[in-house]
Every structure is written in C-alpha cells, then in structure tokens.
Tab-separated table of C-alpha atoms in Angstrom:
chain	number	residue	atom	x	y	z
A	1389	UNK	CA	51.837	46.935	-22.884
A	1390	UNK	CA	50.695	50.294	-24.613
A	1391	UNK	CA	53.146	52.099	-27.227
A	1392	UNK	CA	53.014	55.185	-28.245
A	1393	UNK	CA	54.026	56.654	-32.116
A	1394	UNK	CA	55.260	60.419	-33.182
A	1395	UNK	CA	53.742	61.349	-36.243
A	1396	UNK	CA	54.043	64.636	-38.248
A	1397	UNK	CA	50.477	66.072	-39.489
A	1398	UNK	CA	50.992	68.841	-42.479
A	1399	UNK	CA	48.365	71.256	-43.920
A	1400	UNK	CA	50.774	72.288	-46.870
A	1401	UNK	CA	53.712	70.844	-48.330
A	1402	UNK	CA	56.087	73.357	-46.843
A	1403	UNK	CA	57.520	72.378	-43.034
A	1404	UNK	CA	55.935	75.616	-41.504
A	1405	UNK	CA	52.579	74.164	-42.198
A	1406	UNK	CA	52.846	71.036	-39.959
A	1407	UNK	CA	52.546	70.363	-36.501
A	1408	UNK	CA	54.073	67.049	-34.156
A	1409	UNK	CA	50.892	64.486	-33.348
A	1410	UNK	CA	50.653	61.672	-31.156
A	1411	UNK	CA	48.819	58.423	-32.128
A	1412	UNK	CA	48.280	55.282	-29.739
A	1413	UNK	CA	48.528	52.097	-31.767
A	1414	UNK	CA	48.520	49.364	-28.741
A	1415	UNK	CA	50.379	48.818	-25.720
A	1416	UNK	CA	53.781	48.528	-26.781
A	1417	UNK	CA	56.763	50.644	-27.864
A	1418	UNK	CA	57.677	54.054	-26.908
A	1419	UNK	CA	55.580	54.912	-23.595
A	1420	UNK	CA	55.134	51.612	-22.182
A	1421	UNK	CA	51.728	51.101	-20.006
A	1422	UNK	CA	52.386	47.975	-17.787
A	1423	UNK	CA	49.936	45.534	-15.804
A	1424	UNK	CA	49.861	46.770	-12.239
A	1425	UNK	CA	47.443	44.677	-10.314
A	1426	UNK	CA	44.488	41.805	-11.010
A	1427	UNK	CA	42.029	42.582	-8.900
A	1428	UNK	CA	39.168	39.654	-7.695
A	1429	UNK	CA	35.704	40.165	-7.033
A	1430	UNK	CA	33.929	39.336	-4.853
A	1431	UNK	CA	37.139	38.892	-2.366
A	1432	UNK	CA	34.975	37.138	0.032
A	1433	UNK	CA	31.594	34.888	-0.453
A	1434	UNK	CA	29.616	32.379	1.314
A	1435	UNK	CA	28.127	29.938	-1.191
A	1436	UNK	CA	25.757	26.788	-0.301
A	1437	UNK	CA	27.314	23.206	-1.132
A	1438	UNK	CA	26.401	22.463	-4.534
A	1439	UNK	CA	25.927	25.773	-5.994
A	1440	UNK	CA	28.089	28.202	-8.523
A	1441	UNK	CA	28.948	31.526	-8.391
A	1442	UNK	CA	31.010	33.348	-11.085
A	1443	UNK	CA	34.140	35.290	-9.939
A	1444	UNK	CA	35.543	37.925	-11.897
A	1445	UNK	CA	38.981	39.203	-12.737
A	1446	UNK	CA	39.723	42.733	-13.395
A	1447	UNK	CA	43.267	44.148	-14.762
A	1448	UNK	CA	44.773	47.617	-13.689
A	1449	UNK	CA	47.036	49.305	-15.541
A	1450	UNK	CA	50.014	52.039	-14.909
A	1451	UNK	CA	47.761	54.561	-17.225
A	1452	UNK	CA	44.967	53.720	-14.667
A	1453	UNK	CA	42.911	52.207	-17.251
A	1454	UNK	CA	40.920	48.607	-16.891
A	1455	UNK	CA	40.112	45.464	-18.292
A	1456	UNK	CA	37.836	42.575	-17.720
A	1457	UNK	CA	40.446	39.609	-17.910
A	1458	UNK	CA	38.111	36.944	-16.420
A	1459	UNK	CA	38.720	34.511	-19.476
A	1460	UNK	CA	42.421	35.508	-19.868
A	1461	UNK	CA	43.928	34.393	-16.521
A	1462	UNK	CA	44.628	31.028	-15.045
A	1463	UNK	CA	42.462	30.039	-12.462
A	1464	UNK	CA	43.433	28.007	-9.136
A	1465	UNK	CA	41.768	26.734	-5.599
A	1466	UNK	CA	43.641	26.337	-2.740
A	1467	UNK	CA	41.542	23.311	-2.085
A	1468	UNK	CA	39.609	21.466	-4.472
A	1469	UNK	CA	38.237	19.425	-2.193
A	1470	UNK	CA	36.159	22.361	-0.982
A	1471	UNK	CA	35.839	24.728	-3.865
A	1472	UNK	CA	36.851	24.175	-7.531
A	1473	UNK	CA	36.961	27.134	-10.056
A	1474	UNK	CA	36.615	26.550	-14.163
A	1475	UNK	CA	39.064	28.477	-16.458
A	1476	UNK	CA	36.044	30.884	-17.109
A	1477	UNK	CA	35.953	31.826	-13.350
A	1478	UNK	CA	32.836	29.981	-12.085
A	1479	UNK	CA	33.550	28.642	-8.635
A	1480	UNK	CA	31.693	25.439	-7.483
A	1481	UNK	CA	30.602	24.630	-3.709
A	1482	UNK	CA	31.837	20.811	-3.254
A	1483	UNK	CA	31.963	20.446	0.288
A	1484	UNK	CA	31.755	22.274	3.801
A	1485	UNK	CA	34.439	24.562	4.848
A	1486	UNK	CA	36.547	27.447	3.209
A	1487	UNK	CA	39.278	27.918	0.837
A	1488	UNK	CA	40.757	30.535	-1.247
A	1489	UNK	CA	40.904	31.237	-5.022
A	1490	UNK	CA	43.421	33.144	-7.052
A	1491	UNK	CA	44.133	34.131	-10.684
A	1492	UNK	CA	47.570	34.552	-12.150
A	1493	UNK	CA	48.423	36.110	-15.559
A	1494	UNK	CA	51.912	36.774	-17.161
A	1495	UNK	CA	53.405	36.000	-13.857
A	1496	UNK	CA	51.416	38.453	-11.760
A	1497	UNK	CA	49.234	36.917	-9.026
A	1498	UNK	CA	45.864	38.436	-8.141
A	1499	UNK	CA	44.421	39.252	-4.491
A	1500	UNK	CA	42.995	36.013	-2.873
A	1501	UNK	CA	39.148	35.423	-2.732
A	1502	UNK	CA	37.880	33.372	0.115
A	1503	UNK	CA	34.542	30.847	-0.266
A	1504	UNK	CA	32.756	29.900	2.609
A	1505	UNK	CA	31.035	26.704	1.573
A	1506	UNK	CA	27.750	26.225	4.069
A	1507	UNK	CA	24.948	23.573	4.103
A	1508	UNK	CA	22.948	22.844	0.900
A	1509	UNK	CA	20.225	24.864	-0.041
A	1510	UNK	CA	16.598	23.510	-0.233
A	1511	UNK	CA	15.541	23.899	-3.648
A	1512	UNK	CA	12.253	22.240	-4.130
A	1513	UNK	CA	9.521	20.392	-2.489
A	1514	UNK	CA	7.368	17.585	-3.845
A	1515	UNK	CA	4.286	16.397	-2.449
A	1516	UNK	CA	3.084	12.802	-3.015
A	1517	UNK	CA	1.100	11.451	-3.978
A	1518	UNK	CA	-0.241	13.934	-6.609
A	1519	UNK	CA	-3.970	13.511	-6.289
A	1520	UNK	CA	-5.808	11.919	-3.825
A	1521	UNK	CA	-9.540	10.374	-3.688
A	1522	UNK	CA	-11.263	9.844	-0.398
A	1523	UNK	CA	-14.612	9.099	1.306
A	1524	UNK	CA	-15.777	11.400	3.973
A	1525	UNK	CA	-14.072	10.417	7.277
A	1526	UNK	CA	-11.050	8.698	5.683
A	1527	UNK	CA	-7.399	9.681	6.135
A	1528	UNK	CA	-3.541	9.256	4.829
A	1529	UNK	CA	-0.396	10.544	5.237
A	1530	UNK	CA	0.999	12.668	2.406
A	1531	UNK	CA	5.288	13.066	1.955
A	1532	UNK	CA	7.075	16.031	1.338
A	1533	UNK	CA	10.327	15.009	-0.201
A	1534	UNK	CA	12.815	17.719	-0.511
A	1535	UNK	CA	15.628	18.415	-3.005
A	1536	UNK	CA	18.874	20.415	-2.181
A	1537	UNK	CA	21.528	22.097	-4.284
A	1538	UNK	CA	24.165	19.349	-3.704
A	1539	UNK	CA	21.580	16.986	-5.513
A	1540	UNK	CA	20.800	15.299	-2.224
A	1541	UNK	CA	17.182	14.682	-1.297
A	1542	UNK	CA	15.527	13.997	2.355
A	1543	UNK	CA	11.778	13.481	3.646
A	1544	UNK	CA	10.860	17.180	4.733
A	1545	UNK	CA	7.343	16.073	5.640
A	1546	UNK	CA	7.646	17.033	9.255
A	1547	UNK	CA	9.728	20.226	8.565
A	1548	UNK	CA	7.430	21.929	5.870
A	1549	UNK	CA	4.526	24.114	6.846
A	1550	UNK	CA	1.441	22.580	5.445
A	1551	UNK	CA	-1.539	24.527	3.759
A	1552	UNK	CA	-5.195	23.290	2.916
A	1553	UNK	CA	-7.543	25.674	0.522
A	1554	UNK	CA	-10.397	24.327	1.984
A	1555	UNK	CA	-10.480	22.991	5.625
A	1556	UNK	CA	-14.343	22.050	5.353
A	1557	UNK	CA	-13.060	19.472	2.828
A	1558	UNK	CA	-9.873	18.264	4.193
A	1559	UNK	CA	-7.243	19.166	6.907
A	1560	UNK	CA	-3.566	18.209	6.986
A	1561	UNK	CA	-1.278	18.262	10.330
A	1562	UNK	CA	2.205	19.443	10.646
A	1563	UNK	CA	3.526	15.925	9.792
A	1564	UNK	CA	1.556	15.836	6.541
A	1565	UNK	CA	-1.366	13.726	7.742
A	1566	UNK	CA	-4.515	14.176	5.868
A	1567	UNK	CA	-7.880	13.802	7.078
A	1568	UNK	CA	-10.941	14.311	4.641
A	1569	UNK	CA	-13.650	16.372	6.405
A	1570	UNK	CA	-16.734	16.910	3.789
A	1571	UNK	CA	-17.644	16.278	0.256
A	1572	UNK	CA	-15.769	18.644	-2.406
A	1573	UNK	CA	-12.233	19.284	-3.664
A	1574	UNK	CA	-9.284	20.711	-1.888
A	1575	UNK	CA	-5.750	21.776	-2.879
A	1576	UNK	CA	-2.920	20.864	-0.016
A	1577	UNK	CA	0.556	22.062	-0.580
A	1578	UNK	CA	3.490	23.038	1.837
A	1579	UNK	CA	6.433	25.562	2.018
A	1580	UNK	CA	9.843	26.007	3.758
A	1581	UNK	CA	12.475	28.736	3.984
A	1582	UNK	CA	10.575	30.331	1.213
A	1583	UNK	CA	9.884	27.352	-1.094
A	1584	UNK	CA	6.794	26.398	-2.099
A	1585	UNK	CA	5.687	22.725	-3.067
A	1586	UNK	CA	3.449	21.467	-6.047
A	1587	UNK	CA	-0.149	21.357	-5.222
A	1588	UNK	CA	-2.015	17.787	-4.508
A	1589	UNK	CA	-5.579	17.919	-5.542
A	1590	UNK	CA	-7.634	16.102	-3.087
A	1591	UNK	CA	-11.162	14.971	-3.768
A	1592	UNK	CA	-13.401	13.956	-1.180
A	1593	UNK	CA	-16.568	11.878	-1.722
A	1594	UNK	CA	-19.573	11.116	0.354
A	1595	UNK	CA	-19.200	7.241	0.706
A	1596	UNK	CA	-21.477	4.692	-0.462
A	1597	UNK	CA	-23.589	3.373	2.664
A	1598	UNK	CA	-22.110	0.443	3.983
A	1599	UNK	CA	-23.443	-2.960	3.054
A	1600	UNK	CA	-24.191	-4.628	6.445
A	1601	UNK	CA	-26.613	-6.101	8.508
A	1602	UNK	CA	-29.915	-4.011	8.957
A	1603	UNK	CA	-30.133	-2.979	12.475
A	1604	UNK	CA	-26.707	-3.308	13.201
A	1605	UNK	CA	-25.175	-0.068	14.952
A	1606	UNK	CA	-21.541	0.878	14.018
A	1607	UNK	CA	-19.242	0.119	16.646
A	1608	UNK	CA	-21.077	-2.589	18.420
A	1609	UNK	CA	-20.207	-6.344	17.956
A	1610	UNK	CA	-22.310	-8.164	15.304
A	1611	UNK	CA	-24.815	-10.204	17.084
A	1612	UNK	CA	-28.034	-10.850	18.686
A	1613	UNK	CA	-27.525	-8.260	21.789
A	1614	UNK	CA	-28.912	-4.636	21.065
A	1615	UNK	CA	-27.323	-3.190	18.300
A	1616	UNK	CA	-25.954	-6.107	16.926
A	1617	UNK	CA	-27.978	-6.397	14.079
A	1618	UNK	CA	-29.038	-10.124	13.999
A	1619	UNK	CA	-32.837	-10.940	14.864
A	1620	UNK	CA	-33.493	-6.887	13.998
A	1621	UNK	CA	-37.314	-6.471	14.185
A	1622	UNK	CA	-37.726	-2.888	12.822
A	1623	UNK	CA	-40.000	-2.558	9.327
A	1624	UNK	CA	-38.722	0.603	8.338
A	1625	UNK	CA	-34.862	0.029	7.594
A	1626	UNK	CA	-35.045	-2.104	4.339
A	1627	UNK	CA	-34.641	0.642	2.158
A	1628	UNK	CA	-31.083	1.026	3.258
A	1629	UNK	CA	-28.182	-0.745	1.898
A	1630	UNK	CA	-28.701	-3.696	4.152
A	1631	UNK	CA	-30.033	-6.836	4.511
A	1632	UNK	CA	-32.241	-8.637	7.259
A	1633	UNK	CA	-30.301	-11.505	9.210
A	1634	UNK	CA	-32.205	-13.908	11.307
A	1635	UNK	CA	-30.688	-16.414	13.305
A	1636	UNK	CA	-32.361	-19.805	14.129
A	1637	UNK	CA	-31.547	-23.233	15.569
A	1638	UNK	CA	-32.645	-25.537	12.711
A	1639	UNK	CA	-34.842	-28.080	14.378
A	1640	UNK	CA	-33.933	-30.463	11.881
A	1641	UNK	CA	-30.053	-30.370	12.653
A	1642	UNK	CA	-29.993	-28.467	15.707
A	1643	UNK	CA	-27.277	-26.315	13.977
A	1644	UNK	CA	-27.384	-22.484	14.497
A	1645	UNK	CA	-27.938	-20.880	11.250
A	1646	UNK	CA	-28.481	-17.264	9.872
A	1647	UNK	CA	-30.848	-16.503	6.960
A	1648	UNK	CA	-30.882	-13.207	4.672
A	1649	UNK	CA	-33.894	-11.327	3.433
A	1650	UNK	CA	-34.158	-10.699	-0.321
A	1651	UNK	CA	-32.205	-7.925	-1.473
A	1652	UNK	CA	-33.596	-4.479	-1.725
A	1653	UNK	CA	-33.225	-2.305	-4.798
A	1654	UNK	CA	-30.813	-0.294	-2.789
A	1655	UNK	CA	-28.546	-3.167	-2.139
A	1656	UNK	CA	-28.592	-4.372	-5.850
A	1657	UNK	CA	-27.714	-0.759	-7.070
A	1658	UNK	CA	-24.799	-0.452	-4.392
A	1659	UNK	CA	-23.385	-3.765	-6.098
A	1660	UNK	CA	-23.931	-2.677	-9.368
A	1661	UNK	CA	-26.210	-5.315	-10.424
A	1662	UNK	CA	-28.201	-5.559	-13.911
A	1663	UNK	CA	-31.559	-7.010	-14.640
A	1664	UNK	CA	-31.536	-10.065	-16.902
A	1665	UNK	CA	-34.512	-12.409	-16.870
A	1666	UNK	CA	-33.509	-14.842	-19.748
A	1667	UNK	CA	-32.512	-18.365	-19.614
A	1668	UNK	CA	-28.883	-17.429	-20.401
A	1669	UNK	CA	-28.426	-15.157	-17.738
A	1670	UNK	CA	-25.033	-14.767	-16.058
A	1671	UNK	CA	-22.796	-12.577	-13.809
A	1672	UNK	CA	-24.228	-10.094	-11.419
A	1673	UNK	CA	-28.008	-9.966	-12.520
A	1674	UNK	CA	-31.438	-10.258	-11.095
A	1675	UNK	CA	-34.521	-11.147	-12.735
A	1676	UNK	CA	-37.180	-8.615	-12.036
A	1677	UNK	CA	-38.180	-6.062	-9.123
A	1678	UNK	CA	-41.236	-6.000	-6.773
A	1679	UNK	CA	-42.788	-3.078	-4.737
A	1680	UNK	CA	-44.400	-4.265	-1.592
A	1681	UNK	CA	-47.869	-2.491	-0.529
A	1682	UNK	CA	-47.228	-2.314	3.286
A	1683	UNK	CA	-49.744	-5.649	3.775
A	1684	UNK	CA	-46.941	-8.087	3.784
A	1685	UNK	CA	-43.747	-5.978	3.546
A	1686	UNK	CA	-42.646	-2.592	3.822
A	1687	UNK	CA	-44.638	-0.095	1.911
A	1688	UNK	CA	-43.102	1.468	-1.056
A	1689	UNK	CA	-39.656	-0.733	-0.961
A	1690	UNK	CA	-38.592	-2.293	-3.999
A	1691	UNK	CA	-36.827	-5.736	-3.846
A	1692	UNK	CA	-35.243	-7.872	-6.208
A	1693	UNK	CA	-36.343	-11.412	-7.469
A	1694	UNK	CA	-34.421	-14.172	-9.097
A	1695	UNK	CA	-34.477	-17.235	-11.237
A	1696	UNK	CA	-32.893	-20.784	-10.712
A	1697	UNK	CA	-31.600	-20.753	-14.432
A	1698	UNK	CA	-28.994	-19.183	-16.300
A	1699	UNK	CA	-26.366	-19.810	-18.995
A	1700	UNK	CA	-24.676	-23.415	-18.894
A	1701	UNK	CA	-26.790	-24.167	-15.773
A	1702	UNK	CA	-27.957	-27.777	-15.090
A	1703	UNK	CA	-31.816	-27.925	-14.792
A	1704	UNK	CA	-33.771	-30.229	-12.618
A	1705	UNK	CA	-34.089	-33.378	-12.356
A	1706	UNK	CA	-30.545	-33.516	-13.227
A	1707	UNK	CA	-27.682	-32.801	-10.662
A	1708	UNK	CA	-26.351	-30.704	-9.757
A	1709	UNK	CA	-29.408	-28.496	-10.528
A	1710	UNK	CA	-29.075	-24.988	-10.150
A	1711	UNK	CA	-25.573	-24.535	-9.325
A	1712	UNK	CA	-24.614	-20.908	-10.752
A	1713	UNK	CA	-28.080	-19.694	-11.431
A	1714	UNK	CA	-29.095	-16.221	-10.362
A	1715	UNK	CA	-29.797	-17.508	-6.923
A	1716	UNK	CA	-26.726	-19.730	-6.491
A	1717	UNK	CA	-24.652	-16.631	-7.716
A	1718	UNK	CA	-26.512	-14.210	-5.203
A	1719	UNK	CA	-25.322	-16.239	-2.386
A	1720	UNK	CA	-21.899	-16.401	-4.118
A	1721	UNK	CA	-21.683	-12.562	-4.368
A	1722	UNK	CA	-22.336	-12.641	-0.529
A	1723	UNK	CA	-19.121	-14.786	-0.108
A	1724	UNK	CA	-16.986	-12.152	-1.835
A	1725	UNK	CA	-18.334	-9.379	0.204
A	1726	UNK	CA	-18.118	-11.143	3.159
A	1727	UNK	CA	-21.188	-10.125	4.139
A	1728	UNK	CA	-21.987	-10.422	7.848
A	1729	UNK	CA	-17.995	-11.656	8.251
A	1730	UNK	CA	-19.129	-15.216	6.655
A	1731	UNK	CA	-17.850	-16.720	3.528
A	1732	UNK	CA	-20.130	-19.828	3.240
A	1733	UNK	CA	-23.322	-18.485	2.235
A	1734	UNK	CA	-25.548	-21.087	-0.043
A	1735	UNK	CA	-29.003	-21.461	-1.036
A	1736	UNK	CA	-31.284	-22.603	1.659
A	1737	UNK	CA	-33.358	-26.132	1.509
A	1738	UNK	CA	-37.210	-26.300	1.647
A	1739	UNK	CA	-36.767	-27.665	5.232
A	1740	UNK	CA	-34.376	-24.878	6.310
A	1741	UNK	CA	-36.550	-22.302	5.201
A	1742	UNK	CA	-39.646	-24.034	6.817
A	1743	UNK	CA	-37.517	-24.155	10.025
A	1744	UNK	CA	-36.881	-20.651	9.959
A	1745	UNK	CA	-40.534	-19.647	9.607
A	1746	UNK	CA	-41.770	-22.166	12.708
A	1747	UNK	CA	-38.563	-20.968	14.801
A	1748	UNK	CA	-39.996	-19.246	18.209
A	1749	UNK	CA	-43.317	-18.321	15.923
A	1750	UNK	CA	-45.478	-18.881	18.778
A	1751	UNK	CA	-48.553	-16.904	17.297
A	1752	UNK	CA	-47.860	-18.474	13.556
A	1753	UNK	CA	-46.818	-14.860	12.086
A	1754	UNK	CA	-45.169	-14.025	9.033
A	1755	UNK	CA	-41.779	-12.670	8.764
A	1756	UNK	CA	-42.779	-9.387	7.956
A	1757	UNK	CA	-45.130	-9.036	11.239
A	1758	UNK	CA	-42.176	-10.313	13.288
A	1759	UNK	CA	-38.934	-9.152	11.565
A	1760	UNK	CA	-39.981	-6.705	9.215
A	1761	UNK	CA	-38.736	-8.909	5.927
A	1762	UNK	CA	-40.507	-8.593	2.854
A	1763	UNK	CA	-43.076	-11.482	2.352
A	1764	UNK	CA	-45.434	-10.875	-0.550
A	1765	UNK	CA	-43.427	-13.257	-3.025
A	1766	UNK	CA	-42.018	-16.787	-2.373
A	1767	UNK	CA	-38.986	-17.701	-1.344
A	1768	UNK	CA	-36.824	-19.874	-3.503
A	1769	UNK	CA	-35.394	-22.795	-2.167
A	1770	UNK	CA	-32.639	-25.236	-3.418
A	1771	UNK	CA	-34.753	-28.439	-3.042
A	1772	UNK	CA	-35.380	-30.224	-6.326
A	1773	UNK	CA	-38.996	-31.558	-7.013
A	1774	UNK	CA	-39.560	-33.189	-10.597
A	1775	UNK	CA	-38.562	-30.630	-13.089
A	1776	UNK	CA	-38.574	-27.674	-10.700
A	1777	UNK	CA	-37.690	-26.037	-7.233
A	1778	UNK	CA	-39.438	-25.858	-3.860
A	1779	UNK	CA	-40.099	-22.298	-2.572
A	1780	UNK	CA	-41.784	-21.041	0.327
A	1781	UNK	CA	-44.317	-18.377	1.151
A	1782	UNK	CA	-42.535	-16.662	4.389
A	1783	UNK	CA	-45.917	-14.941	5.013
A	1784	UNK	CA	-47.719	-18.027	6.135
A	1785	UNK	CA	-45.132	-20.957	5.258
A	1786	UNK	CA	-46.937	-22.326	1.934
A	1787	UNK	CA	-44.665	-24.523	-0.202
A	1788	UNK	CA	-45.058	-25.440	-3.397
A	1789	UNK	CA	-42.805	-26.168	-6.419
A	1790	UNK	CA	-42.326	-24.161	-9.690
A	1791	UNK	CA	-40.301	-23.868	-13.041
A	1792	UNK	CA	-36.920	-22.403	-12.641
A	1793	UNK	CA	-37.577	-19.433	-14.598
A	1794	UNK	CA	-40.086	-18.235	-12.352
A	1795	UNK	CA	-39.200	-14.642	-10.331
A	1796	UNK	CA	-39.100	-15.354	-6.510
A	1797	UNK	CA	-37.178	-13.568	-3.271
A	1798	UNK	CA	-34.119	-15.542	-2.066
A	1799	UNK	CA	-32.625	-16.036	1.126
A	1800	UNK	CA	-29.144	-17.536	1.817
A	1801	UNK	CA	-27.905	-19.462	4.825
A	1802	UNK	CA	-24.731	-19.452	6.505
A	1803	UNK	CA	-23.651	-21.527	9.632
A	1804	UNK	CA	-21.721	-19.201	11.734
C-alpha cells in the first residue's frame, strides 16, 4: 500500500519562510493506496495442442495506477490434464478441451482466462530420401513426414501439395510418386498449411544401353520368333551394347545350344573391362582389339580378343587347362550378368564350334554372311591339343591349334 508523509520546507530560519509539502515514500502509511483488481490478459485464447502462450497479470490500484505482477502472483489451472500454467504465467496446451486459468495475490483472485486447446498444428515437413539418382524412365515413391506441435509425427505424403522445379526432368504426383522424364537435375518439395518442406535433389541420367541380345525387341519374349533376338541376321547392330546369339541343335549330342559372338568394344566398355595381354592377367580384362573391315565382319566395328592364359592358370597339356583364363573368365562374366537369362555359359569345344558353323549351312557360308558375326579372327575352343588350344575360323570352318597367349575371338555356349 502507498503511504504519504507531510514535511515542512523552509527558505529561511523563520517560520514565515516555510510552507507545507507532501512526499510519497511508498504505498504505506497515511493515505493508503489499495489493490483493487487483478486483470488477466487474454481473457480467452485458442491454443493448439503442444504449443505455449504467455498470459499476463496486471494489478490495478485505488489511485488508478497499474503494475505488471505476472511474476508475483500464484497461478492455477482448473484442469491440468487440459492446460498447465507455470509460475511465470506460461500456459501449455496438454490435450483437447477447455480449462480456465486464474491468479491470486494477497488473497485477491483475478478474473478467469479460458483456454481452448485445439488439434496440434503442423510445424515441419521432411521429405525422404534427401537425394535421388534415377535413369530416364525410372520411378520411385517419395515420403513426406509431418511433425506436429504436440511432438507427434505422421505420414503426410498424400495430404501435402507436391512441386517439381522442372517437369521436363522429373514429375511427382499427388501421392509423392516420382517419375524421371529427361536427363538433368530437378528439386522436389512439398507444402501444407503454409509449411514448406526441405528440397530433394533429383538427378536423372541417361541409362547405359541394356546389355542384351542383339535384335531383341523390348517387350518381346527372348527366342527365335521375330523380335526375339535369337538367330538375328542383321549385320549392322553389333556396334550396340549387345551380343549375337545363335541357336543350334548340336549334331554331336542332339542338344539345343546357344552360342555368343565375341563382344564388341561397346560391350567391353559398358562392363568396365581393361586391357591386359600378359600371362598374369586377372579380373575383367581382354588382350587386344580388332576392327573389322567389312569383308568378314561389320565394317568399322571393333571387337575384343582374349587369351587362354592368366594368373595361376594351368596350361596344356596339364589339367584343368585354361580354367580362369581370360576366355574362361569372360564366360563366367556372362553368368554373373545372367546374360540372355542363362547362368551356365562356358567355353565352347572344338566340335561345338564346328557344329555351329555347319548347322543349317546349306550354301557353306560364314557366320558373318548368315548372321552378321565378326569372323576375321579365329574363335578359341576350350579343346586342348598338345601344348595349346584348338581354334576355329567361323568364316570357313578352318581349325588349328595355337599357344594359349595368342589373341583370338571367343564364343560362350549355354544349354537353355
């Protein structure tokens, strides 16, 4: 309470030079100033679950003065399960519903402030994954995770609005399903209720050509029917990332077999092969290249040649000769790639290669004239002869033997 003190102020030592003055020295003593009201502000408020709001308490006194007493009063909530209030006046929304807040000081109670707690508000959106790399034509699902004011999270992928910075590169539908359209980079983002997400960087590449059977039409079953690729006769498609495949019934054992042409440098490059013609070669390597001139193979197209030796490889006449040589590893590579849907590719024998040449060859033509294969070099056989291996020229079926370190074309055989 305020109090007031009377004092005399003199200009001289004589009483006639003095007058009566008043000095205020606090809210106590002579003329009391009393607390008349505690007013809370706001008197009503809508608060989302999980959020906080500062309430203020103001004291009004009998002399019409006011004072902020927010940190001096005692605070109380009518329902702590709905709303809590700290001693500094910070109100927290705990659960949906209504509750009243009031304050007291020196036995005086304030008016009541009603708080209505509503559903939690969306506070952030996080899209995952943060970066995406796709080939043209690929697609995938993006996920949007919403975080709310009550510390909960929810999948908001179907409720947010999605955006792409460049729809010529990538599009995204209303559920967050991303589709790559063209090569380039785009940013994907989302928003809801005024809240924007992070941006996802999408990189779209032109894919490596499919490593398949030359002449096979996408969507068609692999086989000997039109568009199936097996027995393709074109002499102009071996510069692509593909191998020729010829199907025969081997006259030696009457089994159906598939044979591959030697790989073009397009295939070798696609598979990441490196050149190594030494006797200690290992891994994904080849020995040399040869560019056909058009007389026995497709003009201007380069092909890989291989040896039948390598690091730790057993050489003829010892057994097992040529296992894990460059030629042998090439056929193993086709197995790991599940080329043409097969996983039993192996080195061809001399009799198999000769049967390949002779099968349905009424006019005694080479494999280039009939099926577009490169034939300027001999094709290795896995058949041992003395201290070397046999080989066959698929241009005219000539056969001879040579040293394992010589560079030749290769054909792998499978029994589908």
